[in-house]
PDB file of C-alpha atoms in Angstrom:
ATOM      1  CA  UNK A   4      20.754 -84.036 -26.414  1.00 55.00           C
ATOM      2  CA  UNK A   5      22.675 -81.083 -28.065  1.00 57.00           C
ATOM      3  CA  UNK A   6      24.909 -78.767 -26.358  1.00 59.00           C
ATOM      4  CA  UNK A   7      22.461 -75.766 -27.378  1.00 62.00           C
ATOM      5  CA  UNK A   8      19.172 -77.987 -26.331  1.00 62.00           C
ATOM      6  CA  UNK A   9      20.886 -78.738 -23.032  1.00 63.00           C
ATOM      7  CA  UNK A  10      21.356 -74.512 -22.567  1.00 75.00           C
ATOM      8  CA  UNK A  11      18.092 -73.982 -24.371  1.00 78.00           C
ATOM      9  CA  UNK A  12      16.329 -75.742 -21.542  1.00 88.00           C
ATOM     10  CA  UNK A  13      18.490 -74.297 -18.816  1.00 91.00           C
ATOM     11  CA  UNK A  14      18.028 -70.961 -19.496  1.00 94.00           C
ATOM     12  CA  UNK A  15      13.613 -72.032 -19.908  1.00 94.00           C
ATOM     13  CA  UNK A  16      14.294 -73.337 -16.147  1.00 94.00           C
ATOM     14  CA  UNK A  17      15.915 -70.286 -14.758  1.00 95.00           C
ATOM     15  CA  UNK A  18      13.297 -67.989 -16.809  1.00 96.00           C
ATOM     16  CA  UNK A  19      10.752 -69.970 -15.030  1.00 96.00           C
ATOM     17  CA  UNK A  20      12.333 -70.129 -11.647  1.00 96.00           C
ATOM     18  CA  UNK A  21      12.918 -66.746 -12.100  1.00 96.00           C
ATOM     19  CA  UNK A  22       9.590 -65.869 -12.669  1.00 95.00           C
ATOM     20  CA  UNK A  23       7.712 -67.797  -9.472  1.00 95.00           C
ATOM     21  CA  UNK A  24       9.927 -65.866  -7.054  1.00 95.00           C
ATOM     22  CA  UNK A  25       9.481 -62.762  -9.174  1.00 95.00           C
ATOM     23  CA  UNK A  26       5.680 -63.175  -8.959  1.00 91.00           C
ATOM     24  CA  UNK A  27       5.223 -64.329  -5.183  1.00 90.00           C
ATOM     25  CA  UNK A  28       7.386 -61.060  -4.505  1.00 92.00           C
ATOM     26  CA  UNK A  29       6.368 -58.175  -6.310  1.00 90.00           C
ATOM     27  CA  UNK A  30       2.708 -59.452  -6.887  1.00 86.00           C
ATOM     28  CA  UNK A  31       1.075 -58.908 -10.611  1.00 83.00           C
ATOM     29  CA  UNK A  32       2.353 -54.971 -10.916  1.00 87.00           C
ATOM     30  CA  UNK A  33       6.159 -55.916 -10.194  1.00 91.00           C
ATOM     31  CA  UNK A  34       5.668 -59.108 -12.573  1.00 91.00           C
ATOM     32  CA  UNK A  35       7.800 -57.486 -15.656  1.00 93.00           C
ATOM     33  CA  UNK A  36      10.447 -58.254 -18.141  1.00 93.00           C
ATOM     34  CA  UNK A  37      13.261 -56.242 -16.696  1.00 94.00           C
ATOM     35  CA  UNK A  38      12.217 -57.882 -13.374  1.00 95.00           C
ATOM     36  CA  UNK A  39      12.601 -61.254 -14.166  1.00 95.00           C
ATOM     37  CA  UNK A  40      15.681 -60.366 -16.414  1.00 94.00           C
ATOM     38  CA  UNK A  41      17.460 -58.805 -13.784  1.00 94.00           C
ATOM     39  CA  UNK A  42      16.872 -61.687 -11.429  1.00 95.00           C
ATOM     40  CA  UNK A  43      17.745 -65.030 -13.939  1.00 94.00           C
ATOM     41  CA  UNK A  44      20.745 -62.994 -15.778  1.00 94.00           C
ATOM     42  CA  UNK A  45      18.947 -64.121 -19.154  1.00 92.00           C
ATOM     43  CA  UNK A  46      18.607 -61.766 -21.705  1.00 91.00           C
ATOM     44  CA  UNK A  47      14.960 -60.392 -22.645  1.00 91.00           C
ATOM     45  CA  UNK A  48      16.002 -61.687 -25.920  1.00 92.00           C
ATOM     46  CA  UNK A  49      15.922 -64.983 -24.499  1.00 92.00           C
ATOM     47  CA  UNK A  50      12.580 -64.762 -23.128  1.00 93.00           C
ATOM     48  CA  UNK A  51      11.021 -63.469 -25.528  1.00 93.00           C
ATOM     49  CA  UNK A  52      12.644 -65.960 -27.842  1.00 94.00           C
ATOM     50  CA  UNK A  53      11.336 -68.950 -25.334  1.00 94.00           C
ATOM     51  CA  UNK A  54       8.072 -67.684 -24.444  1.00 95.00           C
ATOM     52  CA  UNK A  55       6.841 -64.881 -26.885  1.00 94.00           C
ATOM     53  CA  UNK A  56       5.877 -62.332 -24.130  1.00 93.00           C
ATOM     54  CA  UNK A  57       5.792 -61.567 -20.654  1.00 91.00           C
ATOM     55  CA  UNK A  58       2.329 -63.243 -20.413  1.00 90.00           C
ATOM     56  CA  UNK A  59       3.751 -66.254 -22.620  1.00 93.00           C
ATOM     57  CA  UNK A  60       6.284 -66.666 -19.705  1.00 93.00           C
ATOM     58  CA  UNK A  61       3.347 -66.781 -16.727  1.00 91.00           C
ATOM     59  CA  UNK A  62       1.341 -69.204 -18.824  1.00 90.00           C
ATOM     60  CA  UNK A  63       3.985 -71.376 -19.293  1.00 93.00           C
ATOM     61  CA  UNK A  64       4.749 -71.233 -15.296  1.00 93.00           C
ATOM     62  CA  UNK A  65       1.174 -72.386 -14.630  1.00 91.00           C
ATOM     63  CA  UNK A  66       1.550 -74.829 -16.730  1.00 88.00           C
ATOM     64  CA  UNK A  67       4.187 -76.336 -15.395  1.00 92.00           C
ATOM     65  CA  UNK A  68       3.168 -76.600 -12.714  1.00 92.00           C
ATOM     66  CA  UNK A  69      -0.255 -77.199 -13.414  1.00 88.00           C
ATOM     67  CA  UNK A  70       1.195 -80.836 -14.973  1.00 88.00           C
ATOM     68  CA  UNK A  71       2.881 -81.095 -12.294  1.00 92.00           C
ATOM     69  CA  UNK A  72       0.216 -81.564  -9.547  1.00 91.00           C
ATOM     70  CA  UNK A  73      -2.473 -82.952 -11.946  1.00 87.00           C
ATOM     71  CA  UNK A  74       0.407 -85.951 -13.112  1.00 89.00           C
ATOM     72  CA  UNK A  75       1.107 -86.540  -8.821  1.00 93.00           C
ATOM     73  CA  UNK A  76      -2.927 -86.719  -8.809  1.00 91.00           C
ATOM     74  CA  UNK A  77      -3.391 -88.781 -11.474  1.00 89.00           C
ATOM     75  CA  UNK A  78      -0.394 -91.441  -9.961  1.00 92.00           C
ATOM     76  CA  UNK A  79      -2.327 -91.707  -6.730  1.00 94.00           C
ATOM     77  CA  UNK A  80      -5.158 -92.485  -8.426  1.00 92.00           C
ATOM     78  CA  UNK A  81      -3.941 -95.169 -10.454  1.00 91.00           C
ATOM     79  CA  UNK A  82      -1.425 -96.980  -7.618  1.00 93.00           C
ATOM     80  CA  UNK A  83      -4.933 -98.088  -6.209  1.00 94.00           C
ATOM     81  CA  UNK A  84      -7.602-100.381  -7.111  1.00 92.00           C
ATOM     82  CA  UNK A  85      -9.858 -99.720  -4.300  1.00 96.00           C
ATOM     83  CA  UNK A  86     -11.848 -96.428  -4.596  1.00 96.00           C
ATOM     84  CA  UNK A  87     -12.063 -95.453  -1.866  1.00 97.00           C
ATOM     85  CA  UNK A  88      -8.141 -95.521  -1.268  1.00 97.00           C
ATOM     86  CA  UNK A  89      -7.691 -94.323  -4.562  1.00 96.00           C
ATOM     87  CA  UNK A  90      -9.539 -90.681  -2.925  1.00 96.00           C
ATOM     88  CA  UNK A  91      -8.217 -90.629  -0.353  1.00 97.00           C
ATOM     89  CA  UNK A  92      -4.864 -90.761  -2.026  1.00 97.00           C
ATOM     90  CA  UNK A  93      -5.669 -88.282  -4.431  1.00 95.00           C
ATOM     91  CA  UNK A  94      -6.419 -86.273  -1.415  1.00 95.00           C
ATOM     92  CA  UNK A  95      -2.873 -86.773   0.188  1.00 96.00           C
ATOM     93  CA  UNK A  96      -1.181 -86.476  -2.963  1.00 96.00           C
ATOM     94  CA  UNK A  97      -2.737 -82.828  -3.686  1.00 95.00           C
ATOM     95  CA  UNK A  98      -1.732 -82.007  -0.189  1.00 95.00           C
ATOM     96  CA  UNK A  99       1.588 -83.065  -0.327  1.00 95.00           C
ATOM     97  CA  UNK A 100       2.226 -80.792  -3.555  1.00 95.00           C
ATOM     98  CA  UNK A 101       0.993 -78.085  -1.428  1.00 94.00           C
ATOM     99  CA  UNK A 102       3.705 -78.694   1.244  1.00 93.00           C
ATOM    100  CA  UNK A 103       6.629 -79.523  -0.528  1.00 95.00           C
ATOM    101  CA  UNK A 104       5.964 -76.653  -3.367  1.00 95.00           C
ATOM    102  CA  UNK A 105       4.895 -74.224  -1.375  1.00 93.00           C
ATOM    103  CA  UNK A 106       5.915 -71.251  -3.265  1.00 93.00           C
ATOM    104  CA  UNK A 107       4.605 -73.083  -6.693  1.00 94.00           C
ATOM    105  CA  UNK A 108       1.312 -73.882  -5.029  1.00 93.00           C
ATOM    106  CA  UNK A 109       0.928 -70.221  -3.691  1.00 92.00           C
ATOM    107  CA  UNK A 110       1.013 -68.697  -6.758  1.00 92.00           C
ATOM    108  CA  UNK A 111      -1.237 -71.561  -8.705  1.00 90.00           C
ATOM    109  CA  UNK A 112      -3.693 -70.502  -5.953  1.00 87.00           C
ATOM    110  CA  UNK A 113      -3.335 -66.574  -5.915  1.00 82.00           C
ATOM    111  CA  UNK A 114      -6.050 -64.414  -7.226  1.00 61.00           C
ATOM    112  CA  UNK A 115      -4.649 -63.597 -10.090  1.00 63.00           C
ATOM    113  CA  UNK A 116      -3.637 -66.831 -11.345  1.00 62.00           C
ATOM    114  CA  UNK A 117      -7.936 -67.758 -11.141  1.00 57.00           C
ATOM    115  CA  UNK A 118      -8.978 -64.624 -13.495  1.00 53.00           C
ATOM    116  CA  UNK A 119      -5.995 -65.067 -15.847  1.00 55.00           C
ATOM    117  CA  UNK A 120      -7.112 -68.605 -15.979  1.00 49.00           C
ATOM    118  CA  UNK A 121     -10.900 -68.042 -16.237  1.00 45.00           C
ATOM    119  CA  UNK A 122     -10.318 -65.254 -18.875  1.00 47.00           C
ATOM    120  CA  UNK A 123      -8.065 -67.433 -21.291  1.00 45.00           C
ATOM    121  CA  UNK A 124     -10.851 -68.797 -23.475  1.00 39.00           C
ATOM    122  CA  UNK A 125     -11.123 -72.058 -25.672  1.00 44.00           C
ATOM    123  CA  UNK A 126      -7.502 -72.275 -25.691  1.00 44.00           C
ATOM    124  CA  UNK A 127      -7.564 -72.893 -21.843  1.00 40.00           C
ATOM    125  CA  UNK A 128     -10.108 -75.136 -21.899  1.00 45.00           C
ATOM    126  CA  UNK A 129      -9.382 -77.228 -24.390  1.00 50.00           C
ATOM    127  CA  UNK A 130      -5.610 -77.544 -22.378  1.00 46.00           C
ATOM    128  CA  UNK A 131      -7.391 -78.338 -19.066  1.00 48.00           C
ATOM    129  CA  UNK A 132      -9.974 -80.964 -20.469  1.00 51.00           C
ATOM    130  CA  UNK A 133      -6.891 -82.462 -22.087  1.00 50.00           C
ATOM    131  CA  UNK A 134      -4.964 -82.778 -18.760  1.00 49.00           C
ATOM    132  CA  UNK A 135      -8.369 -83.430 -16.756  1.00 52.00           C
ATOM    133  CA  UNK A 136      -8.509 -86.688 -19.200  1.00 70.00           C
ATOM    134  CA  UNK A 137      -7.017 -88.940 -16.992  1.00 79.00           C
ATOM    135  CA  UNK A 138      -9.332 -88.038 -14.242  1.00 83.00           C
ATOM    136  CA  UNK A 139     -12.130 -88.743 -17.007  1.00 84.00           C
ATOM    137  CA  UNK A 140     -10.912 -91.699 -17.464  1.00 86.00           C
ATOM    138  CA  UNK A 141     -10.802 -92.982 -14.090  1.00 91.00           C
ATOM    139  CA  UNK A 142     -14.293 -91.594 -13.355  1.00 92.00           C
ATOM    140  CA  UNK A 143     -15.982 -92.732 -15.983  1.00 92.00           C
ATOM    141  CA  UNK A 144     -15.454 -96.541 -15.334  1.00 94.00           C
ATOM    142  CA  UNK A 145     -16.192 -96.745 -11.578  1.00 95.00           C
ATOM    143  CA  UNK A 146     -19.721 -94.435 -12.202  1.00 95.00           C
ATOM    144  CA  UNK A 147     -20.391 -97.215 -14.717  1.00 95.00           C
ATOM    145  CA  UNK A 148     -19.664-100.292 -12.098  1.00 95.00           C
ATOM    146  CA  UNK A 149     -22.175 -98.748  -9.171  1.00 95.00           C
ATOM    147  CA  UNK A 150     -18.713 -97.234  -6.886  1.00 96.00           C
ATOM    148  CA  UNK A 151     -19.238 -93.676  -7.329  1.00 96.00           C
ATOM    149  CA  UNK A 152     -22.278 -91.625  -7.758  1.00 96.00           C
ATOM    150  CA  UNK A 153     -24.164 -90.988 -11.511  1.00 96.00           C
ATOM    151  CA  UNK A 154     -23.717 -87.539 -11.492  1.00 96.00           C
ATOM    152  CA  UNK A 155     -22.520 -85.773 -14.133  1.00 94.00           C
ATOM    153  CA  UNK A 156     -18.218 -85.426 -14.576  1.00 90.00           C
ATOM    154  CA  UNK A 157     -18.307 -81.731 -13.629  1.00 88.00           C
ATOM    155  CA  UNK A 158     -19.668 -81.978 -10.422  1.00 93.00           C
ATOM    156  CA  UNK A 159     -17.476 -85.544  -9.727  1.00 93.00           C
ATOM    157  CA  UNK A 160     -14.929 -83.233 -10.614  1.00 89.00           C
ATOM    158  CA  UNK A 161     -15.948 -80.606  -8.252  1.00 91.00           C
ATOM    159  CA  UNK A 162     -17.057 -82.641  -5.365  1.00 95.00           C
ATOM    160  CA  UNK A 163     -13.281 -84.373  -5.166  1.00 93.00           C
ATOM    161  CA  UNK A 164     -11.420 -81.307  -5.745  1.00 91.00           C
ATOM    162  CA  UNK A 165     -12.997 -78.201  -4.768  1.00 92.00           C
ATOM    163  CA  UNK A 166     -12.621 -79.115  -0.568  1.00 94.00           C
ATOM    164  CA  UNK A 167      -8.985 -79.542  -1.261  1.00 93.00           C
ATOM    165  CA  UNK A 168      -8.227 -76.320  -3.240  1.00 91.00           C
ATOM    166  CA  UNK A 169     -10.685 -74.262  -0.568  1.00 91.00           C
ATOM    167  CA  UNK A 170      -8.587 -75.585   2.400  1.00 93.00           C
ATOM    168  CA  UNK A 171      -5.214 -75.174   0.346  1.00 92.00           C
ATOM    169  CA  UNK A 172      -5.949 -71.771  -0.239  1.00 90.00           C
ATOM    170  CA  UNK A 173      -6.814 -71.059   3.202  1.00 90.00           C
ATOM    171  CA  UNK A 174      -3.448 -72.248   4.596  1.00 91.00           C
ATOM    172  CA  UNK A 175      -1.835 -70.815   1.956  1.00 90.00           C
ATOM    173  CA  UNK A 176      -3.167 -67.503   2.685  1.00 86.00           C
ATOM    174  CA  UNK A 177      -1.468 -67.879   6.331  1.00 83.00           C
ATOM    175  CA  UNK A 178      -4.692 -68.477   8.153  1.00 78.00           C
ATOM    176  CA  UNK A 179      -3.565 -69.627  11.304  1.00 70.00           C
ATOM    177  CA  UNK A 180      -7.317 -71.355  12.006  1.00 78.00           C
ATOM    178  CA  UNK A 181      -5.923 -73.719   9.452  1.00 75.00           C
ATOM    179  CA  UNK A 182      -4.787 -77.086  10.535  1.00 85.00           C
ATOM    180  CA  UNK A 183      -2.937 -78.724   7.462  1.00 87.00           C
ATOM    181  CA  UNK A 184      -2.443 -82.333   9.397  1.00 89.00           C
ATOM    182  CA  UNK A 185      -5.892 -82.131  10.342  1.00 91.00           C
ATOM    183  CA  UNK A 186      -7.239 -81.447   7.199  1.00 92.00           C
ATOM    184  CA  UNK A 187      -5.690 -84.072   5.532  1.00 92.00           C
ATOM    185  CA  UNK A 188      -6.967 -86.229   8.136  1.00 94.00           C
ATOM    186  CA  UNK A 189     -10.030 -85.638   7.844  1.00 96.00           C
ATOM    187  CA  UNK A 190     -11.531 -84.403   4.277  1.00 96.00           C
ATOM    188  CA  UNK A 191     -10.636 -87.919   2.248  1.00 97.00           C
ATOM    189  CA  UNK A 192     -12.985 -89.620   3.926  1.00 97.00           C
ATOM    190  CA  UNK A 193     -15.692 -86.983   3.944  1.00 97.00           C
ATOM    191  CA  UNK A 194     -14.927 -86.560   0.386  1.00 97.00           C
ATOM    192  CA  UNK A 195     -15.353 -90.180  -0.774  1.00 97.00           C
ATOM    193  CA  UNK A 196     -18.684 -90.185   1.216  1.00 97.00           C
ATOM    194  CA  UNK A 197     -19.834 -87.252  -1.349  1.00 97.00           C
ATOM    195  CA  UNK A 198     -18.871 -88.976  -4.256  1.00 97.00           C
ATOM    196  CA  UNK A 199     -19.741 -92.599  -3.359  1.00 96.00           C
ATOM    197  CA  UNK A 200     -22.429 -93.965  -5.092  1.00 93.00           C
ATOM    198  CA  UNK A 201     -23.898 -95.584  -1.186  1.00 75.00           C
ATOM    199  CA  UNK A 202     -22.842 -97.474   1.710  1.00 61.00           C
ATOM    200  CA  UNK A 203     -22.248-100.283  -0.985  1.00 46.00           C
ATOM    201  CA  UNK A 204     -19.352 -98.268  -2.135  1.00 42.00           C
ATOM    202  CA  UNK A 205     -18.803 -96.498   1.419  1.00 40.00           C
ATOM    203  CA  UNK A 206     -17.677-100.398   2.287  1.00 42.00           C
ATOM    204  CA  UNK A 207     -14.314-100.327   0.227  1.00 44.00           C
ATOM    205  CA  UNK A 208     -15.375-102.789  -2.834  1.00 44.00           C
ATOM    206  CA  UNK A 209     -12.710-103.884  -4.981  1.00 41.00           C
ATOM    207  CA  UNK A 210     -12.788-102.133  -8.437  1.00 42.00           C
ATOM    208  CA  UNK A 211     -14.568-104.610 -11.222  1.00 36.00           C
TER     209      UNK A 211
END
């Protein structure tokens, strides 16, 4: 790598480290250009050179770190053949994002972040079906071989995810009725009973 690559992706990491503490401060109003300049020392020529706009920057953020948790998922998944270890790892592993990036996880989970995501169009889509593919791909095969429920990949999708991003929120949000620990103790099972395909499946097969 090139002297100016090596600064070119420094100065992309403090833009976007920059920007997370910027956001999870000052909230969607004090999210601005002279905000996030002041804070990273780059120059707005910089970012706008890097990212395009202000809104370039906070896609690229959720991106990140968007991959991020979706590429820890997708590793828990695959480290096991069983299914039913492989959810409840995919549980643990969507937890463990949440605790050891909290600030990244808060602000993939704030309010804003949704509607900014729901409002992108195609473009977003087609992004999250691509990353989603690995999930696809795993699904697909074990729906196929009798472990987890026929039912269609949305609501797989749904079923193994939404509990997790419900209670992530909810702790994130400083809810103090919120037990983390307990949480993670207890939804992977209850989630592989929704998605099992029957106490055939509930049993732990091995993966055919």
């Amino acid at each position: 790598m090139s002297g100016k690559q090596h600064r070119g992706e420094a100065t992309v990491e403090r833009l976007l480290d920059a920007a997370l503490r910027v956001y999870l401060a000052q909230g969607e109003k004090g999210f601005t250009v002279t905000a996030v300049r002041d804070l990273s020392g780059v120059s707005m020529g910089s970012l706008y050179h890097h990212f395009g706009s202000l809104r370039g920057l906070r896609t690229a953020l959720a991106e990140r770190w968007t991959g991020v948790l979706i590429t820890e998922m997708t590793t828990a998944l695959q480290q096991h053949e069983n299914t039913r270890d492989a959810v409840h790892a995919l549980v643990g592993a969507y937890m463990r994002f949440v605790l050891d990036n909290r600030d990244a996880a808060l602000f993939l989970h704030m309010a804003d972040t949704d509607r900014d995501t729901m409002t992108r169009g195609r473009e977003l889509r087609d992004l999250q079906e691509a990353r989603l593919s690995p999930l696809e791909q795993w699904v697909r095969p074990r729906i196929a071989s009798g472990e987890l429920a026929d039912l269609p990949l949305p609501l797989i999708e749904s079923l193994l995810l939404a509990p997790i991003v419900a209670t992530a929120r909810r702790w994130l949000a400083g809810i103090h009725d919120m037990d983390l620990a307990e949480a993670t103790r207890i939804l992977p099972e209850r989630i592989w009973l929704s998605v099992s395909a029957g106490p055939t499946a509930a049993s732990g097969p091995t993966n055919r």
